[in-house]
Coordinates of C-alpha atoms in Angstrom, one line a residue:
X1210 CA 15.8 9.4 -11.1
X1211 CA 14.8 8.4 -15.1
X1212 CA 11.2 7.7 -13.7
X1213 CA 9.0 9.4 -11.8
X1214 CA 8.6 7.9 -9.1
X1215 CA 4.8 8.1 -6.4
X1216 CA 4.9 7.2 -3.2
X1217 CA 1.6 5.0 -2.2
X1218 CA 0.8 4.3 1.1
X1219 CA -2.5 2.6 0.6
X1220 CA -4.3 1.1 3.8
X1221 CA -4.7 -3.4 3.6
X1222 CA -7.9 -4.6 2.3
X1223 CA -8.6 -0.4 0.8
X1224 CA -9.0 -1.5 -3.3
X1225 CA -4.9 -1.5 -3.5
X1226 CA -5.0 -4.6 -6.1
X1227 CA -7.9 -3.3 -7.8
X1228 CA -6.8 0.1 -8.8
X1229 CA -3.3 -1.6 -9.6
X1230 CA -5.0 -3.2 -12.2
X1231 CA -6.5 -0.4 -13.6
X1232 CA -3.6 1.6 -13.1
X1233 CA -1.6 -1.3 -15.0
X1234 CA -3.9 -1.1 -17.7
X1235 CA -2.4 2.3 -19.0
X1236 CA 0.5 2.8 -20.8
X1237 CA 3.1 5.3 -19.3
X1238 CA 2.0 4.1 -15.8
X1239 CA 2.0 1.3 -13.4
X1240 CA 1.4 0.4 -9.8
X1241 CA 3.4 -2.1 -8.1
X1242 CA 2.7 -4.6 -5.6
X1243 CA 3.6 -4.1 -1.6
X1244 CA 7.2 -3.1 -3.0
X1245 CA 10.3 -4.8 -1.4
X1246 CA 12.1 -1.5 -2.3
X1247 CA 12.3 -0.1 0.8
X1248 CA 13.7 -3.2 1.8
X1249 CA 16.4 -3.2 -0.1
X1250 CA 17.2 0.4 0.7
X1251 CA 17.3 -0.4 4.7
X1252 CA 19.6 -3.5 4.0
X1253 CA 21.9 -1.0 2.3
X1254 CA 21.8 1.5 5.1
X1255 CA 22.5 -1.2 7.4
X1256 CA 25.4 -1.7 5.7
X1257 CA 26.8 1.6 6.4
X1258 CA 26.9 0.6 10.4
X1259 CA 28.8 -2.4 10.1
X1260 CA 32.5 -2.0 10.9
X1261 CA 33.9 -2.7 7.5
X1262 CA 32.6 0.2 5.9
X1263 CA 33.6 2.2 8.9
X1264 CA 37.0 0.8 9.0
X1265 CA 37.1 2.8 5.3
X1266 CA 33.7 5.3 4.8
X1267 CA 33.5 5.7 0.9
X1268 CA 30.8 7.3 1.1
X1269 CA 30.8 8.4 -2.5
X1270 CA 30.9 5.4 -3.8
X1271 CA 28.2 3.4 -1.7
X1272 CA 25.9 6.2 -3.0
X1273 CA 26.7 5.7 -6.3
X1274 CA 24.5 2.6 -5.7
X1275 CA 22.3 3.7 -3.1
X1276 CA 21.1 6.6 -5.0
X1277 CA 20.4 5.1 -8.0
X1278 CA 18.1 1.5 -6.4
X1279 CA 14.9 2.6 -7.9
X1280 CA 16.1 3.4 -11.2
X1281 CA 17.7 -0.1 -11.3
X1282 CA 15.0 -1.8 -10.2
X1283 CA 12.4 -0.4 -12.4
X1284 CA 15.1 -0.4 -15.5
X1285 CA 12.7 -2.8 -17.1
X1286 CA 9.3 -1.3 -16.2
X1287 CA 7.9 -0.1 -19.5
X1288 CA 6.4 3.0 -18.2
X1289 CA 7.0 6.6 -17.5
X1290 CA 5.4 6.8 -14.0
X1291 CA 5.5 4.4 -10.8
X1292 CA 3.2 3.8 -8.1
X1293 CA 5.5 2.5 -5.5
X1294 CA 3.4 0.8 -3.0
X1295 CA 4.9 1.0 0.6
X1296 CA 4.3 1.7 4.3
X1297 CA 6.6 4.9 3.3
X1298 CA 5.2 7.5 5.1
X1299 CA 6.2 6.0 9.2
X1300 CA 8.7 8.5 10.6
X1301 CA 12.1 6.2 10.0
X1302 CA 10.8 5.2 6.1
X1303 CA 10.4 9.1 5.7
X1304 CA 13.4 9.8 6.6
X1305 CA 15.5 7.2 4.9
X1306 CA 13.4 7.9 1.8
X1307 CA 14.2 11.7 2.3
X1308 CA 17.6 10.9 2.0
X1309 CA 17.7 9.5 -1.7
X1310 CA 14.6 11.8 -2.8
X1311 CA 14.1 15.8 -2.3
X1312 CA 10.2 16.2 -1.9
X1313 CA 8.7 13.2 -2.9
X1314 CA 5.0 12.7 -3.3
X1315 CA 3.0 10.5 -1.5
X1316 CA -0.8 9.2 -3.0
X1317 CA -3.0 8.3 0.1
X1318 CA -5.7 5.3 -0.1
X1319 CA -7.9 4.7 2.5
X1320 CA -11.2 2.7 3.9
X1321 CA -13.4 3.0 6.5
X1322 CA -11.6 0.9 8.9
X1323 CA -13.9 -1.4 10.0
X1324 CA -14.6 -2.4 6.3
X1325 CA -11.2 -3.4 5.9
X1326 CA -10.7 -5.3 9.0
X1327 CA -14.3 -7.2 8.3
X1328 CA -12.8 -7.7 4.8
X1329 CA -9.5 -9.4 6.6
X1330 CA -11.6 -11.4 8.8
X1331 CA -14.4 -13.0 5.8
X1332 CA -11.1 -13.7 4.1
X1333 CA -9.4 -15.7 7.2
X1334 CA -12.9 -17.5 7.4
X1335 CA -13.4 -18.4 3.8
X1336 CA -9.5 -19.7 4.3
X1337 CA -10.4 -21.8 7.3
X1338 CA -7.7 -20.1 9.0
X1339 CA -9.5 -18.3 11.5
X1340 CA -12.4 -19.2 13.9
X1341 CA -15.1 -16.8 15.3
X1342 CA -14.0 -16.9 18.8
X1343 CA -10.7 -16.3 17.7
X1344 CA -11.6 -13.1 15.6
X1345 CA -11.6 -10.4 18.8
X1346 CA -7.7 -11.5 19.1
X1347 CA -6.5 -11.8 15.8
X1348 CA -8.2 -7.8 15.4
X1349 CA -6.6 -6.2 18.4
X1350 CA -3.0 -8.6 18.2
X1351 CA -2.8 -9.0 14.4
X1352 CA -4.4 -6.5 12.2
X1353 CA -4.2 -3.2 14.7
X1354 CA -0.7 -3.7 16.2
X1355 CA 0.9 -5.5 13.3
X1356 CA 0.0 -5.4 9.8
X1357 CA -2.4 -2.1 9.7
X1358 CA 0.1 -0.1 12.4
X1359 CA 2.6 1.0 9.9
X1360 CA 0.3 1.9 7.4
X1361 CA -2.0 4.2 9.5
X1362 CA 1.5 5.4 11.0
X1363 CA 2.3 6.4 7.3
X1364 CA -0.6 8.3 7.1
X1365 CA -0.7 9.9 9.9
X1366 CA 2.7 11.2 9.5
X1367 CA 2.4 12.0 6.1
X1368 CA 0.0 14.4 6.9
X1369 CA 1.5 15.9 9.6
X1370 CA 4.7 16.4 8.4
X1371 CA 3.2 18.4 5.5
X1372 CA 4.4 16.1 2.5
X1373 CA 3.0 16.7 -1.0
X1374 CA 0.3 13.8 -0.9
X1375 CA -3.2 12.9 -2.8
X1376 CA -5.8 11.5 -0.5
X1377 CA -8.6 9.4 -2.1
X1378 CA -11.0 6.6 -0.7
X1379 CA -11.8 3.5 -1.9
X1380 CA -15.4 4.2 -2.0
X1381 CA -14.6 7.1 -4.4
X1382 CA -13.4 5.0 -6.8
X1383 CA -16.2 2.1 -6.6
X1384 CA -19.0 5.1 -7.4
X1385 CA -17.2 7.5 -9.2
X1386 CA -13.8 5.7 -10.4
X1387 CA -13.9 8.4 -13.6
X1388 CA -13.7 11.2 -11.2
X1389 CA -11.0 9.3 -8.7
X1390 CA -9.3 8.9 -11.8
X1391 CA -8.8 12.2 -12.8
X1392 CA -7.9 13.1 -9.7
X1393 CA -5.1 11.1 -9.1
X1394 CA -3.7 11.3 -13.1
X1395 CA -3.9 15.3 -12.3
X1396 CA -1.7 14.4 -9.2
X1397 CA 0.8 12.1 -11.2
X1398 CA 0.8 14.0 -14.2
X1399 CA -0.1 11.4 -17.0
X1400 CA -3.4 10.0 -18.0
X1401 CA -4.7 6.6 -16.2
X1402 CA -7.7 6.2 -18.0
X1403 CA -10.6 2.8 -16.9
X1404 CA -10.5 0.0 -19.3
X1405 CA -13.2 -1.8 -20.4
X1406 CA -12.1 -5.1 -18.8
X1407 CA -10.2 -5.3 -15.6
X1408 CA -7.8 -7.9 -15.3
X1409 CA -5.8 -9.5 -12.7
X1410 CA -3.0 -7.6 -11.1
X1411 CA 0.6 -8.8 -13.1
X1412 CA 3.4 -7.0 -13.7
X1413 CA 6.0 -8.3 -16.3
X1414 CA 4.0 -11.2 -16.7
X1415 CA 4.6 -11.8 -12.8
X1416 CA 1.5 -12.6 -10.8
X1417 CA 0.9 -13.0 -7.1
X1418 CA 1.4 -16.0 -5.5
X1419 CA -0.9 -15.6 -2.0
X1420 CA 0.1 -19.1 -1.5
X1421 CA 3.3 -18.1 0.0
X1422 CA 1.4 -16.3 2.6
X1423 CA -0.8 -18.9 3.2
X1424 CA -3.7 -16.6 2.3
X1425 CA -5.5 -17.5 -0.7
X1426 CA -7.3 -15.1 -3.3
X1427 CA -5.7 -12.4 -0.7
X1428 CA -5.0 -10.3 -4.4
X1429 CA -7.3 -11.8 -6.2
X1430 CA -10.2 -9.7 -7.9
X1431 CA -13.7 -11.2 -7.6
X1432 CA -14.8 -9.9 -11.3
X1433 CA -13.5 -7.8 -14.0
X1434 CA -15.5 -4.8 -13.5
X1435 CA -15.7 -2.1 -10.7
X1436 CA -18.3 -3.4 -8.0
X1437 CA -17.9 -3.8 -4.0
X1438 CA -18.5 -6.6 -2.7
X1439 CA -21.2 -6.1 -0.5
X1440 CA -21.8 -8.0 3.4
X1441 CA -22.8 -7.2 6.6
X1442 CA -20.0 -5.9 8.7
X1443 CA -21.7 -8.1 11.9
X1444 CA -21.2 -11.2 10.5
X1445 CA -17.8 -11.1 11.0
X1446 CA -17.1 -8.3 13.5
X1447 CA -18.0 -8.5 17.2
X1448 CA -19.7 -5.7 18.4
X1449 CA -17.4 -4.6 20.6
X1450 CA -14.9 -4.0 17.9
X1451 CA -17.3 -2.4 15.9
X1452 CA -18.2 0.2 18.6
X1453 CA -14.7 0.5 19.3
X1454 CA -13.7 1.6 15.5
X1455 CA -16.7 2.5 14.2
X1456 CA -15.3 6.4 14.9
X1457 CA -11.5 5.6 13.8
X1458 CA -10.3 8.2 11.5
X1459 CA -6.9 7.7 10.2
X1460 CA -5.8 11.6 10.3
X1461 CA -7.1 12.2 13.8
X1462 CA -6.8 9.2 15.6
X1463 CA -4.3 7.5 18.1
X1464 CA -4.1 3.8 18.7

């Protein structure tokens, strides 16, 4: 590959967006949104299991393109180094990944988990989407066994498998983002340095467009500086959940 190329699995509602933006703010680097790269890369595998290309297996030549999908995606990226943001890390991901990449590097990002979950749920409120009877379900049904499994799957495995990876927590970077900073330009190899004003995540003038979700402000940043947003977990968690998470680790855990 022409760019190097970091694997970031970063856990929903963990400060993803707002170190993209910082990250976006440097030169020979950039982060990119959840990627649709690995996407791509499964639709192409799939196409190796259809009886067409069975019927006559050039394999040589279907690599030619499958070997070379990120550098043709991020052909126009004006940057050195990516931050390719995707649940990479689950066992089948790994593997395909594996295939087109020998020892890729993974960058970790996590949250305590009930922050992100309460982060979810004030977020489904503020959207009128969600009501507080129906916060227990959408938890357990929604967040746990749909949108955060894969992620804490790629974690877990990432880890366990012994991959090259970074760990960092958002909370590291909210009260010492210098420090996170170094940390993970050390692990990337080029400098990502905090710029005086953060602006909203874009990437070749593209911007998110949460209204195709049906989640508004999912992406957006609340100000232009480095500052949590602070809120009592109860409000919006039951206490049953809390009790129930309040111990979750993402390295040790099952679920």
């Amino acid at each position: 590959m022409s760019k190097n190329i970091i694997f970031f699995n970063g856990i929903p509602r963990a400060g993803n967006t707002l170190l993209g933006s910082i990250v976006n703010s440097n030169k020979n680097i950039k982060a990119t949104p959840n990627s649709v790269v690995l996407d791509i890369l499964f639709q192409l595998a799939e196409i190796k299991k259809n009886s067409v290309f069975e019927n006559f297996p050039d394999h040589e030549s279907f690599d030619n393109v499958a070997t070379n999908v990120f550098d043709f995606y991020y052909k126009d990226w004006d940057c050195n180094t990516i931050l390719e943001r995707g649940p990479w890390g689950t066992p089948l991901n790994l593997e395909l990944l594996n295939s087109f990449i020998d020892k890729p590097k993974f960058f970790i990002l996590t949250r305590p988990l009930l922050e992100c979950l309460a982060s979810f749920v004030k977020l489904k409120i503020e959207n009128k989407s969600l009501k507080q009877h129906e916060v227990k379900e959408y938890v357990e049904n929604q967040l746990m066994q749909n949108i955060f499994k894969k992620w804490i799957w790629g974690v877990k495995n990432i880890v366990k498998s012994k991959q090259d990876y970074l760990h960092l927590d958002y909370n590291q970077l909210i009260n010492s983002p210098k420090i996170f900073l170094k940390k993970l330009s050390q692990f990337c190899n080029v400098e990502i340095t905090l710029p005086s004003y953060i602006k909203q995540f874009k990437i070749n003038d593209v911007e998110y467009n949460d209204r195709a979700i049906g989640l508004k402000n999912l992406h957006r940043l609340n100000n232009n500086k480095i500052k949590k947003n602070h809120y009592k977990i109860e409000n919006y968690l039951s206490l049953e959940i809390i009790d129930k998470y309040k111990n979750f680790n993402y390295f040790d855990n099952e679920f």
